[in-house]
CSV table of C-alpha atoms in Angstrom, one decimal:
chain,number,residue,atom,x,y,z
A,21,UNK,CA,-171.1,-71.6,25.4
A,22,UNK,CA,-173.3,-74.2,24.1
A,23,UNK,CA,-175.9,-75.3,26.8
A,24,UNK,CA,-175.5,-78.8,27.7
A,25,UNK,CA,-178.4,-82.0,26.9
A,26,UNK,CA,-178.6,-84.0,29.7
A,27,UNK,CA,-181.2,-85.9,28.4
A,28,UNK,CA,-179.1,-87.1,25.8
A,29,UNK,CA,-176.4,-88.4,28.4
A,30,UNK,CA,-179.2,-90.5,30.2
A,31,UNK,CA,-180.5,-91.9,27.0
A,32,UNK,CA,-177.1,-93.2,25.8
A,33,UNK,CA,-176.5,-94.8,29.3
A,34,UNK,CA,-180.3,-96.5,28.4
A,35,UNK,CA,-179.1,-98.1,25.2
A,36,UNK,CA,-176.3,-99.8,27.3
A,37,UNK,CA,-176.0,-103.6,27.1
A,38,UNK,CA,-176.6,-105.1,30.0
A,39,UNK,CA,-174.3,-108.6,29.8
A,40,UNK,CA,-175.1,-111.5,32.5
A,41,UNK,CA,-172.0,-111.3,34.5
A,42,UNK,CA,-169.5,-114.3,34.4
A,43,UNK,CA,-170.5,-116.8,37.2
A,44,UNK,CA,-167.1,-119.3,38.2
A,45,UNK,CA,-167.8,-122.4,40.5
A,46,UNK,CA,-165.4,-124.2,42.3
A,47,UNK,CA,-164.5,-128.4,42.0
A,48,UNK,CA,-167.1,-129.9,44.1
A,49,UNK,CA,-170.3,-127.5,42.5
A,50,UNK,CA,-168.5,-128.6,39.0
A,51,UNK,CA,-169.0,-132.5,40.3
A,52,UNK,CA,-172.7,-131.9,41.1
A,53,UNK,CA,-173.3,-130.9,37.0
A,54,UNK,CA,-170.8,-133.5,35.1
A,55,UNK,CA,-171.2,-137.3,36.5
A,56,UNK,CA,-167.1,-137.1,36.7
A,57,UNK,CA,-164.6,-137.5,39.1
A,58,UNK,CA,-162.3,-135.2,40.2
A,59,UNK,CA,-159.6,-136.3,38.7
A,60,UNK,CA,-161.1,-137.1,35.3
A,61,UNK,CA,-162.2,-133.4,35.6
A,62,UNK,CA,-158.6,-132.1,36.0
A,63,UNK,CA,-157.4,-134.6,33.0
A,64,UNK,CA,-160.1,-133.5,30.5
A,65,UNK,CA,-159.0,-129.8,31.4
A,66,UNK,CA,-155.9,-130.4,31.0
A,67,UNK,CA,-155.9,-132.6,27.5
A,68,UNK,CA,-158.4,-130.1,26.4
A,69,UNK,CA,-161.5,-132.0,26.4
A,70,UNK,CA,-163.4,-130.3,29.3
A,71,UNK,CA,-163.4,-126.7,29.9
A,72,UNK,CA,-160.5,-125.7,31.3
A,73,UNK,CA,-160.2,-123.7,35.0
A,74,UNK,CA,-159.2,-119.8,35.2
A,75,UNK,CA,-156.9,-118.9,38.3
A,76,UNK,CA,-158.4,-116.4,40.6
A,77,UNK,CA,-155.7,-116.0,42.9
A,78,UNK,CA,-153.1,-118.1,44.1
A,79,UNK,CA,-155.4,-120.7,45.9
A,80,UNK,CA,-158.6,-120.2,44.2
A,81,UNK,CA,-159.3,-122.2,40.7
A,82,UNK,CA,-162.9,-122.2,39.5
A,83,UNK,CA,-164.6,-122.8,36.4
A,84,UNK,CA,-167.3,-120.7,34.3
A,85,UNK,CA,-170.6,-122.1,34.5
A,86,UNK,CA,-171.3,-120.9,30.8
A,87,UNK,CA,-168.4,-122.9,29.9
A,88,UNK,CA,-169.6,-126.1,31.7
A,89,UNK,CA,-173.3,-125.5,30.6
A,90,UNK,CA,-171.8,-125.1,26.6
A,91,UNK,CA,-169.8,-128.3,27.5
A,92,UNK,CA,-172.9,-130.2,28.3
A,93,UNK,CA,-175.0,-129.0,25.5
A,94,UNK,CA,-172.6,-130.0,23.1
A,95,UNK,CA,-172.0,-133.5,24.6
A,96,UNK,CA,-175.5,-134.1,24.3
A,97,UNK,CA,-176.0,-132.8,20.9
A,98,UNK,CA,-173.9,-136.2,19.7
């Protein structure tokens, strides 16, 4: 039996990526970083022209920060 490296396991779990985990904000958080209204906000996601929500569960819609932030960036890159 071949004897095992365990210092090869550690090193491959070193060269993992770590990733920024997805961060979701609900309506009035969304409000406080787009000068919108709530219900412009729920027509631009649904016409496609705002980033649209993502269904948590059955009473929770939020939106992903990243999303919003890419939203704003590229509105002020016009």
């Amino acid at each position: 039996m071949k004897p095992r490296n365990f210092n090869q396991a550690t090193s491959q779990s070193d060269t993992k990526s770590t990733t920024t985990p997805i961060r979701y904000i609900r309506l009035p958080e969304v409000r406080q970083m787009v000068p919108l209204s709530r219900a412009t906000i729920w027509r631009k996601s649904k016409d496609g022209s705002f980033p649209r929500p993502v269904k948590l569960s059955q009473g929770i819609t939020a939106w992903s920060v990243l999303a919003i932030e890419q939203w704003i960036a590229d509105k002020e890159g016009k």
